[in-house]
Coordinates of C-alpha atoms in Angstrom, one line a residue:
M1 CA -30.8 47.8 88.0
P2 CA -34.0 48.7 89.5
S3 CA -34.6 47.3 93.2
R4 CA -37.1 44.9 92.3
E5 CA -34.7 43.5 89.8
R6 CA -32.1 43.0 92.5
L7 CA -34.2 40.0 93.7
L8 CA -33.9 38.3 90.5
P9 CA -30.5 36.9 91.6
L10 CA -32.1 35.4 94.8
L11 CA -35.0 34.1 92.7
L12 CA -32.6 32.5 90.3
L13 CA -30.8 30.4 93.2
A14 CA -34.2 28.9 94.0
A15 CA -33.3 26.7 90.9
L16 CA -30.9 24.9 93.2
L17 CA -34.0 23.1 94.6
V18 CA -34.0 21.0 91.5
P19 CA -30.6 19.2 92.4
A20 CA -30.9 19.8 96.2
W21 CA -34.3 18.1 96.4
P22 CA -33.2 14.6 97.5
L23 CA -30.8 16.3 100.3
L24 CA -33.9 18.0 101.7
T25 CA -35.9 14.9 101.9
G26 CA -33.6 12.0 102.4
G27 CA -29.8 13.1 102.7
G28 CA -26.7 11.3 101.5
W29 CA -24.2 12.1 99.2
L30 CA -25.5 13.6 96.1
A31 CA -24.1 11.1 93.5
D32 CA -25.0 7.7 92.1
P33 CA -24.1 4.8 94.6
L34 CA -22.0 3.3 92.0
S35 CA -20.1 6.4 90.7
E36 CA -16.7 8.1 90.7
L37 CA -17.7 9.5 94.3
P38 CA -15.5 7.6 96.5
V39 CA -12.3 8.5 94.2
R40 CA -13.3 12.1 94.1
V41 CA -13.7 12.3 98.0
W42 CA -10.5 10.5 98.6
G43 CA -8.5 12.5 95.9
Y44 CA -9.6 15.8 98.0
E45 CA -7.8 14.3 101.1
R46 CA -4.9 12.3 99.6
V47 CA -3.7 14.1 96.7
P48 CA -1.3 17.1 97.4
L49 CA -2.9 20.1 95.8
L50 CA -1.9 20.8 92.1
G51 CA -0.5 17.3 92.4
G52 CA 2.5 15.4 94.0
V53 CA 3.7 12.2 95.4
V54 CA 0.9 9.9 96.5
D55 CA 1.7 6.6 98.0
A56 CA -2.0 5.8 99.6
A57 CA -3.0 4.1 96.2
A58 CA -1.5 2.3 93.2
F59 CA 0.9 0.5 96.0
P60 CA 3.7 -0.4 95.4
N61 CA 3.8 1.7 92.5
V62 CA 3.7 4.7 94.4
G63 CA 4.6 8.2 92.3
L64 CA 3.2 11.3 91.1
L65 CA -0.3 12.2 90.6
N66 CA -2.0 15.3 89.4
D67 CA -5.0 16.6 91.1
P68 CA -7.7 16.9 88.6
D69 CA -10.0 19.2 90.9
P70 CA -8.0 21.7 92.9
L71 CA -10.7 23.8 93.5
G72 CA -12.8 21.2 94.9
A73 CA -9.8 20.3 97.3
L74 CA -9.7 23.8 98.4
F75 CA -13.5 24.2 99.1
T76 CA -14.1 20.7 100.6
G77 CA -11.0 21.1 102.7
A78 CA -12.1 24.4 104.1
L79 CA -15.6 23.2 104.8
R80 CA -14.9 19.6 106.0
P81 CA -14.3 20.7 109.7
L82 CA -17.5 22.4 109.8
L83 CA -19.9 20.1 107.5
G84 CA -18.0 16.9 107.7
R85 CA -16.9 14.9 104.4
M86 CA -20.4 14.6 103.0
G87 CA -21.7 18.0 103.8
A88 CA -18.6 19.6 102.4
F89 CA -18.9 17.7 99.0
N90 CA -22.5 18.2 98.6
A91 CA -21.9 21.9 99.3
Y92 CA -19.4 22.1 96.7
V93 CA -21.4 20.4 94.2
L94 CA -24.4 22.8 94.8
A95 CA -21.9 25.8 94.9
Q96 CA -20.6 25.0 91.4
I97 CA -24.3 25.0 90.1
A98 CA -25.1 28.2 92.1
A99 CA -22.0 30.0 90.5
T100 CA -23.1 28.9 87.1
L101 CA -26.6 30.1 87.7
L102 CA -25.1 33.7 88.4
A103 CA -22.5 33.8 86.1
T104 CA -24.6 32.6 83.0
W105 CA -27.4 35.3 84.2
A106 CA -24.8 38.1 84.0
L107 CA -24.0 36.6 80.6
G108 CA -27.7 36.7 79.5
R109 CA -28.3 40.0 80.8
E110 CA -25.3 41.4 79.0
L111 CA -26.2 39.9 75.6
T112 CA -30.1 40.8 75.7
G113 CA -30.2 43.8 78.2
D114 CA -33.0 42.2 80.0
P115 CA -32.5 40.7 83.4
R116 CA -35.8 38.8 83.4
A117 CA -35.0 36.9 79.9
A118 CA -31.6 35.9 81.3
L119 CA -33.4 33.9 83.8
L120 CA -34.2 31.3 81.3
G121 CA -30.7 31.0 79.8
A122 CA -28.9 30.7 83.4
V123 CA -31.4 27.7 84.7
A124 CA -31.0 26.1 81.0
F125 CA -27.5 25.9 81.1
A126 CA -26.5 25.7 84.9
L127 CA -29.1 22.6 85.0
T128 CA -28.5 21.3 81.6
P129 CA -29.2 17.3 81.5
L130 CA -25.6 16.4 80.7
S131 CA -24.1 18.2 83.5
L132 CA -26.6 16.8 86.1
V133 CA -26.2 13.3 85.1
Y134 CA -22.6 13.1 84.2
G135 CA -21.3 15.8 86.8
V136 CA -23.6 15.5 89.6
S137 CA -24.8 11.8 89.4
G138 CA -21.5 10.5 88.0
A139 CA -19.4 12.7 90.5
V140 CA -17.5 14.1 87.5
V141 CA -17.7 17.2 89.8
D142 CA -14.6 19.1 88.0
L143 CA -17.1 19.3 84.8
L144 CA -19.5 21.3 87.0
A145 CA -17.1 24.3 86.6
L146 CA -19.0 25.9 84.0
W147 CA -19.2 29.3 85.6
P148 CA -15.7 30.5 84.4
W149 CA -16.6 30.0 80.7
A150 CA -19.9 31.9 81.1
L151 CA -18.2 34.6 82.6
A152 CA -15.2 34.6 80.0
V153 CA -17.8 34.9 77.2
R154 CA -19.4 37.7 78.8
S155 CA -16.1 39.5 79.1
V156 CA -15.5 39.0 75.5
L157 CA -18.8 40.5 74.7
R158 CA -17.9 43.5 76.7
A159 CA -14.6 43.7 75.1
W160 CA -16.2 43.6 71.6
R161 CA -18.7 46.4 72.5
G162 CA -15.4 48.4 73.6
V163 CA -16.2 49.1 77.2
G164 CA -12.5 48.7 77.8
W165 CA -9.5 46.2 77.6
R166 CA -10.1 45.6 80.9
D167 CA -12.8 43.3 80.0
A168 CA -10.2 41.4 77.4
A169 CA -8.1 40.7 80.2
L170 CA -11.0 39.5 82.3
A171 CA -11.8 37.2 79.7
G172 CA -8.5 35.6 79.8
V173 CA -8.4 35.5 83.8
W174 CA -11.6 33.5 83.7
A175 CA -10.3 31.2 80.9
G176 CA -7.2 30.7 83.1
V177 CA -9.5 29.8 85.9
G178 CA -11.6 27.6 83.8
F179 CA -8.5 25.7 83.0
I180 CA -7.2 25.3 86.6
A181 CA -10.7 23.9 87.5
S182 CA -11.2 21.6 84.6
P183 CA -8.5 21.3 81.7
Y184 CA -10.7 19.5 79.7
L185 CA -13.5 22.0 79.4
V186 CA -10.8 24.5 77.6
L187 CA -11.0 22.5 74.6
V188 CA -15.0 22.1 75.0
F189 CA -15.7 25.8 75.3
A190 CA -12.7 26.9 72.9
A191 CA -14.5 24.9 70.1
L192 CA -17.2 27.8 70.1
A193 CA -14.5 30.0 68.5
V194 CA -14.5 28.1 65.2
P195 CA -18.2 28.5 64.5
A196 CA -18.2 32.0 65.5
V197 CA -15.2 32.7 63.1
L198 CA -16.9 30.8 60.3
W199 CA -20.0 33.0 60.9
G200 CA -18.0 36.3 60.9
F201 CA -16.4 35.1 57.7
F202 CA -19.9 34.4 55.9
T203 CA -21.3 37.3 57.5
N204 CA -19.0 39.9 57.1
G205 CA -18.3 40.1 60.7
Q206 CA -22.1 41.0 61.8
G207 CA -24.0 39.0 64.2
L208 CA -22.2 38.8 67.6
L209 CA -23.6 41.8 68.6
A210 CA -25.9 43.4 66.0
D211 CA -25.8 46.7 67.6
T212 CA -22.3 47.3 67.8
P213 CA -19.8 48.0 64.8
V214 CA -17.3 45.1 64.1
P215 CA -14.1 46.1 65.5
S216 CA -11.1 46.6 63.1
L217 CA -8.8 43.8 62.4
R218 CA -6.1 45.7 64.2
R219 CA -8.4 45.9 67.3
L220 CA -9.3 42.3 67.3
A221 CA -5.7 41.3 67.2
M222 CA -5.0 43.3 70.2
M223 CA -8.2 42.2 72.0
L224 CA -7.2 38.4 71.2
G225 CA -3.8 39.0 72.5
I226 CA -4.6 40.5 75.7
V227 CA -7.1 37.4 76.1
A228 CA -4.3 35.0 75.6
A229 CA -1.5 36.9 77.6
A230 CA -3.9 37.0 80.7
G231 CA -4.9 33.5 80.3
A232 CA -1.2 32.3 79.9
L233 CA -0.4 34.2 83.1
V234 CA -3.1 32.7 85.2
A235 CA -3.0 29.2 83.9
G236 CA 0.4 28.8 82.3
P237 CA 2.2 27.8 85.6
Y238 CA -0.2 25.2 86.3
A239 CA -0.3 23.8 83.0
L240 CA 3.6 23.5 82.9
H241 CA 3.5 21.8 86.3
M242 CA 0.4 19.3 85.4
A243 CA 2.8 18.3 82.2
N244 CA 5.8 17.7 84.3
V245 CA 3.6 15.5 86.8
M246 CA 2.6 13.4 84.0
A247 CA 5.7 13.2 82.2
A248 CA 7.7 12.0 85.5
P249 CA 8.7 8.2 85.0
T250 CA 6.7 7.4 88.5
S251 CA 3.4 9.2 87.3
Q252 CA 0.4 7.4 88.3
M253 CA -1.3 9.2 85.5
S254 CA 1.4 9.4 83.0
S255 CA 1.3 11.0 79.6
S256 CA 1.8 7.5 78.0
A257 CA -1.1 6.0 79.8
V258 CA -3.3 8.8 78.6
E259 CA -1.8 8.6 74.8
S260 CA -2.6 4.8 74.8
T261 CA -6.5 5.7 75.3
R262 CA -6.2 8.5 72.7
H263 CA -8.0 8.2 69.5
A264 CA -6.3 7.5 66.2
W265 CA -7.3 6.3 63.0
P266 CA -9.8 4.3 62.4
F267 CA -11.2 5.6 65.7
P268 CA -12.5 2.4 66.9
L269 CA -13.6 3.9 70.4
L270 CA -15.9 6.2 68.5
Y271 CA -18.0 4.0 66.6
P272 CA -21.7 4.6 67.4
D273 CA -22.1 1.1 68.8
H274 CA -19.1 1.1 71.0
T275 CA -20.1 -0.5 74.5
H276 CA -19.0 2.6 76.5
R277 CA -20.7 5.3 74.1
Y278 CA -18.0 8.2 74.0
V279 CA -20.2 10.0 71.3
A280 CA -23.8 11.6 71.3
F281 CA -26.3 10.8 68.8
L282 CA -28.3 13.2 67.0
A283 CA -31.4 11.8 68.1
D284 CA -30.2 12.2 72.0
Y285 CA -30.9 15.9 71.4
V286 CA -34.5 15.7 71.2
A287 CA -35.0 12.3 73.5
V288 CA -37.8 12.6 76.0
G289 CA -38.7 10.1 78.7
K290 CA -36.7 8.7 81.6
G291 CA -36.3 5.7 79.7
A292 CA -34.1 7.7 77.4
L293 CA -31.4 8.0 80.0
I294 CA -27.9 6.6 78.7
E295 CA -26.1 4.3 81.2
R296 CA -22.3 3.4 80.8
V297 CA -20.4 1.2 83.0
A298 CA -16.6 1.2 82.9
A299 CA -14.3 1.5 86.0
S300 CA -17.7 3.2 87.5
R301 CA -21.2 3.7 86.3
F302 CA -21.9 6.9 84.3
Y303 CA -25.2 8.6 82.9
R304 CA -25.5 10.7 80.0
A305 CA -28.5 12.8 78.9
F306 CA -28.0 15.3 76.0
S307 CA -31.6 16.7 75.2
P308 CA -31.5 20.4 76.2
G309 CA -35.0 20.2 76.4
L310 CA -37.7 21.0 73.5
V311 CA -39.0 24.1 75.3
L312 CA -35.6 25.5 75.0
I313 CA -35.3 24.7 71.2
A314 CA -38.8 26.1 70.6
L315 CA -37.7 29.3 72.4
A316 CA -34.5 29.7 70.2
V317 CA -36.7 29.3 67.3
A318 CA -38.9 31.9 68.2
G319 CA -36.1 34.2 68.6
L320 CA -35.0 33.6 65.2
V321 CA -38.2 34.2 63.9
L322 CA -39.4 37.3 66.1
A323 CA -36.1 38.8 67.4
P324 CA -35.9 42.4 65.7
R325 CA -32.1 41.6 64.8
K326 CA -31.7 38.1 63.6
G327 CA -27.7 38.0 63.7
P328 CA -27.3 37.2 67.1
V329 CA -29.8 34.3 67.4
G330 CA -28.7 33.0 64.2
L331 CA -24.7 32.9 65.5
W332 CA -25.9 31.1 68.7
L333 CA -28.0 28.6 66.8
F334 CA -25.2 28.1 64.3
C335 CA -22.6 27.5 67.2
A336 CA -25.1 25.2 69.0
G337 CA -25.6 23.4 65.8
F338 CA -21.7 22.9 65.2
A339 CA -21.1 21.6 68.8
I340 CA -23.9 19.3 68.4
L341 CA -22.4 17.7 65.2
A342 CA -18.8 17.7 67.0
S343 CA -20.4 15.7 70.1
T344 CA -21.5 12.8 67.5
G345 CA -17.7 12.2 66.6
P346 CA -16.4 11.3 62.9
W347 CA -19.3 9.0 62.0
M348 CA -22.2 11.4 62.8
P349 CA -24.6 9.0 64.0
I350 CA -28.5 9.7 63.8
T351 CA -28.9 6.7 66.2
M352 CA -26.8 3.6 67.1
H353 CA -28.2 2.0 64.0
L354 CA -28.3 4.9 61.4
S355 CA -24.9 6.8 60.8
F356 CA -22.7 7.5 57.9
A357 CA -20.4 4.7 56.5
A358 CA -17.3 7.1 56.7
G359 CA -15.9 9.5 59.0
V360 CA -17.4 12.6 57.1
N361 CA -18.4 14.9 60.1
P362 CA -16.7 18.3 59.4
A363 CA -17.4 19.8 62.6
W364 CA -15.6 17.0 64.5
W365 CA -12.7 16.9 62.0
M366 CA -12.4 20.9 62.3
L367 CA -11.7 20.7 66.0
Y368 CA -9.7 17.3 65.9
T369 CA -7.4 18.5 63.7
L370 CA -6.6 21.6 65.6
P371 CA -3.8 21.8 67.9
G372 CA -4.8 19.8 71.1
G373 CA -8.1 18.7 69.7
D374 CA -7.0 15.2 69.8
L375 CA -6.9 15.4 73.6
L376 CA -10.7 15.6 74.0
L377 CA -11.2 11.7 74.3
E378 CA -14.9 11.8 74.8
P379 CA -16.6 14.0 71.9
F380 CA -20.0 13.8 73.7
R381 CA -18.4 16.7 76.0
Y382 CA -18.8 19.2 73.1
G383 CA -22.7 18.8 74.3
L384 CA -21.8 21.4 77.1
A385 CA -20.6 24.1 74.5
A386 CA -24.1 23.3 72.8
A387 CA -26.0 23.8 75.9
L388 CA -24.3 27.1 76.2
A389 CA -25.2 28.3 72.8
L390 CA -28.7 27.1 73.0
A391 CA -29.2 28.8 76.3
M392 CA -28.1 31.9 74.8
A393 CA -30.4 31.5 71.9
G394 CA -33.4 30.8 74.0
T395 CA -32.6 33.8 76.2
L396 CA -32.9 35.9 73.0
G397 CA -36.0 34.3 72.3
V398 CA -37.4 35.0 75.5
A399 CA -36.3 38.7 75.2
A400 CA -38.2 39.1 72.0
L401 CA -41.4 37.5 73.4
A402 CA -41.3 39.4 76.3
R403 CA -41.2 42.7 74.2
R404 CA -44.2 41.5 72.5
Y405 CA -46.3 39.9 75.0
G406 CA -45.0 41.3 78.4
A407 CA -43.0 40.7 81.5
W408 CA -44.4 37.6 82.4
V409 CA -42.9 35.6 79.5
P410 CA -39.6 35.1 81.3
F411 CA -41.2 33.7 84.4
A412 CA -43.6 31.4 82.2
A413 CA -40.7 30.0 80.1
V414 CA -38.5 29.0 83.3
G415 CA -41.4 27.4 84.8
A416 CA -41.9 25.6 81.5
W417 CA -38.4 24.5 81.1
V418 CA -38.1 23.2 84.6
A419 CA -41.3 21.5 84.5
E420 CA -40.1 19.5 81.5
L421 CA -36.6 18.9 83.1
V422 CA -38.5 17.3 86.1
L423 CA -41.4 15.4 84.5
V424 CA -40.3 14.6 80.8
S425 CA -36.5 14.9 80.5
P426 CA -34.4 11.7 80.8
V427 CA -33.0 13.2 83.9
P428 CA -33.6 11.0 86.9
M429 CA -35.7 13.1 89.4
P430 CA -35.0 13.1 92.1
L431 CA -31.5 12.9 91.3
P432 CA -29.7 9.7 93.1
T433 CA -28.0 9.8 96.6
V434 CA -26.1 7.4 98.4
R435 CA -25.0 6.5 102.0
L436 CA -21.1 5.2 102.3
D437 CA -21.2 3.4 105.5
V438 CA -17.6 1.7 106.3
P439 CA -17.8 -1.8 107.7
A440 CA -16.3 -2.0 111.1
V441 CA -13.5 -4.1 110.2
Y442 CA -11.6 -1.4 108.3
A443 CA -11.1 0.3 111.4
E444 CA -9.8 -2.8 113.2
L445 CA -7.2 -3.5 110.7
D446 CA -4.4 -2.1 112.9
T447 CA -5.2 -4.7 115.6
L448 CA -5.5 -7.6 113.1
L449 CA -2.8 -6.9 110.8
P450 CA 1.2 -5.7 111.1
P451 CA 1.8 -2.6 109.4
G452 CA 1.6 -2.5 105.7
A453 CA -0.7 -2.0 102.6
I454 CA -3.6 -4.2 102.0
I455 CA -5.5 -5.8 99.0
E456 CA -9.2 -5.6 98.8
L457 CA -11.3 -8.2 96.7
P458 CA -13.2 -8.5 94.6
Y459 CA -11.8 -5.8 92.4
F460 CA -14.6 -5.9 90.0
D461 CA -18.5 -5.6 90.8
R462 CA -19.9 -9.0 89.9
G463 CA -17.8 -9.8 87.1
T464 CA -18.6 -6.3 85.3
D465 CA -16.5 -3.9 83.7
R466 CA -16.9 -1.7 87.3
F467 CA -14.3 -1.6 89.5
F468 CA -15.1 -1.4 93.3
R469 CA -14.1 2.3 93.7
V470 CA -15.3 2.1 97.5
H471 CA -11.9 0.8 98.4
F472 CA -10.8 4.4 97.9
F473 CA -13.3 5.4 100.8
H474 CA -12.3 2.8 102.7
Q475 CA -8.7 4.0 102.7
L476 CA -9.9 7.2 104.0
V477 CA -10.7 5.2 107.5
H478 CA -7.9 2.4 107.7
G479 CA -5.1 4.7 106.5
R480 CA -3.2 1.9 104.6
P481 CA -2.0 2.0 101.1
I482 CA -4.1 0.0 98.6
A483 CA -3.3 -1.4 95.3
D484 CA -6.2 0.1 93.5
E485 CA -5.4 2.7 91.0
V486 CA -7.0 5.8 90.0
L487 CA -6.8 5.3 86.2
G488 CA -9.4 3.1 84.8
F489 CA -7.7 0.1 84.2
P490 CA -6.9 -3.0 86.6
A491 CA -4.3 -2.0 89.1
R492 CA -0.8 -2.9 87.5
Y493 CA 0.6 -4.8 90.4
L494 CA -2.5 -7.1 90.9
T495 CA -2.3 -7.9 87.1
E496 CA 1.6 -8.7 87.2
N497 CA 1.6 -10.6 90.5
Q498 CA 0.6 -14.0 89.3
F499 CA -1.0 -15.0 92.7
T500 CA -3.2 -11.9 92.7
A501 CA -3.8 -12.0 89.1
A502 CA -5.2 -15.7 89.8
L503 CA -7.5 -14.1 92.4
L504 CA -8.7 -11.4 90.0
A505 CA -9.1 -14.0 87.1
V506 CA -11.7 -15.8 89.4
E507 CA -13.9 -13.1 89.2
K508 CA -13.2 -11.8 85.7
P509 CA -11.5 -13.8 83.3
E510 CA -12.8 -12.7 79.9
G511 CA -13.6 -9.1 78.4
A512 CA -11.3 -6.0 77.7
L513 CA -10.7 -5.5 81.3
G514 CA -10.4 -9.2 82.1
V515 CA -7.3 -10.5 84.0
K516 CA -5.6 -13.8 83.1
V517 CA -2.7 -15.8 84.6
T518 CA 0.1 -15.7 82.2
D519 CA 2.8 -17.7 84.0
P520 CA 1.2 -20.2 86.4
G521 CA 4.7 -21.2 87.4
R522 CA 5.1 -18.1 89.5
I523 CA 2.1 -18.5 91.6
A524 CA 3.7 -19.6 94.7
A525 CA 6.7 -17.3 94.5
D526 CA 4.5 -14.3 93.7
R527 CA 2.4 -15.3 96.8
A528 CA 5.5 -15.3 99.0
R529 CA 6.7 -12.0 97.3
L530 CA 3.3 -10.2 98.5
A531 CA 5.0 -9.6 102.1
T532 CA 8.5 -8.3 100.8
D533 CA 6.6 -5.9 98.5
G534 CA 5.2 -4.5 101.5
F535 CA 1.6 -5.9 101.8
A536 CA 0.4 -6.9 105.4
G537 CA -3.2 -8.2 104.6
L538 CA -6.0 -9.3 102.3
V539 CA -9.6 -8.5 102.8
V540 CA -12.4 -10.6 100.6
D541 CA -15.9 -9.6 100.8
S542 CA -17.8 -12.7 99.5
S543 CA -21.0 -10.5 98.9
G544 CA -19.3 -8.8 95.8
Y545 CA -18.8 -11.8 93.7
A546 CA -21.4 -12.8 90.7
D547 CA -22.3 -15.9 93.0
A548 CA -21.5 -18.0 95.9
A549 CA -19.5 -20.5 93.9
L550 CA -17.2 -17.8 92.6
A551 CA -16.8 -16.2 96.1
K552 CA -15.7 -19.9 97.3
R553 CA -13.1 -20.3 94.8
A554 CA -11.5 -16.9 95.6
R555 CA -11.4 -17.9 99.4
D556 CA -10.1 -21.1 98.7
L557 CA -7.3 -19.6 96.6
A558 CA -6.9 -16.9 99.5
E559 CA -6.4 -19.7 102.1
Q560 CA -2.8 -20.4 100.5
L561 CA -2.0 -17.6 102.8
G562 CA -3.4 -19.7 105.6
Q563 CA -6.4 -19.2 108.0
P564 CA -8.1 -16.0 108.1
V565 CA -8.0 -13.9 111.2
V566 CA -11.5 -12.8 110.7
D567 CA -13.8 -15.4 109.0
D568 CA -17.3 -14.2 108.0
A569 CA -18.7 -12.5 105.1
R570 CA -15.8 -10.1 104.7
A571 CA -12.7 -12.2 105.7
V572 CA -9.3 -11.2 106.5
W573 CA -5.9 -12.9 105.8
V574 CA -2.6 -11.6 107.4
I575 CA 0.2 -11.8 104.6
R576 CA 3.3 -13.0 106.5

């Protein structure tokens, strides 16, 4: 690569200014205030690497818990002594995005032979709206581990070209790393193999690389075997360990609990009008304007935005028209279209009010019926596979335009796409940040309470379906076990114990996640049972209730334990 082109990776990293801008101006944690951030940060410090016994949450139902983000635990654990919790977390988020920028740039350069054109694909994929609003703002940071998949696809292309079987092994290694970083993403990006095979069948194998002869079936089988073997060597032990953790009788994230949320006919959770919106709409992929941002509240607040940008779509179409070899552009556009259809679930909705009356979506059904296909509970995640395919189609389009109009085209294309992202796309700019300040009372619990676990209320945010996940961040300060659970349901103990169920019913008696008292005759006995079950204190924050009347009802009920030892907006009772 010429010396001037060696500066391109550094220029590419300048794109990090887009997500990092709020950190440079105001600081804070790079996440939405009501996101999964507290649970993620807590998990990095309280869940053993690769998973194990956890007694800091779900008390007294302690047991095994798998670590959903072991790379994040390693990264933040190494940097915490230097940067603190907030600095280490923010560095991890930006490092994931930076790795994806560089990995996708390498993929685009391999595909087109044009390092300048590859800039567009790298920026469009690493900063695709879905990863910014769901992965960054929602603090689902394992979803940001996109870089192994860009590297895996690059190695597959190199193996196809016959550079060496080492590349097939590298493809398997990167896929294995991708599985460890985020098991869900295996299903997302493996889905691209289905349209690629279909394309090869209908085009007689042409299109992946139009300048390379199609390998023989024997060579293809050997290549796929090497990829599978290398992937199994890297990720197999971790997959078995995770399966054992989830299958254990004391698992806090058990296989049976996950299966209870798994989609089954008639797929009620995938209806277009479902409150929690597990599917994308076709209209979402061309949505513009900040008002098009999708919000979902369930356990935490999550955002979704799917549109890869009209600039990127136009560049991909330009590639289909102008590229001297149409096959590669057509393949990537076909893959993108397939993934977009799959992300809409069985009903293939265009909008909430316009969809098919029956589950006739062929793309979704193909993936759902494959082994493991029913494990992906949120079809909208296929939007990430669509983003990668569109980024590569756009890269091919930029390369074709640059050959015709000059080397300035890639830089103009990147500038136009970033401008659209910031000004026109549904992504909120600057991205939200939050300051997590722990009230002083949590640092003083050891002087107020005997040893034991604590219960924090309210559990729900002002009667909504959102949990107060900040309880997990408080736990990092006071160090006592809490009853809250990582799984997105009300804590088992709090709903089974009729005294605590009465407290939760004050704040949320209705709805899918509502809590009811099923046996009022047990309330007194269960109140006395709290101490024998290991609880030492109850903390009630009056400001977290929907109104003052509900807060007073909760405090009145809590006073069955006696008078609080701290009696202000955040009252503390001793459980004797």
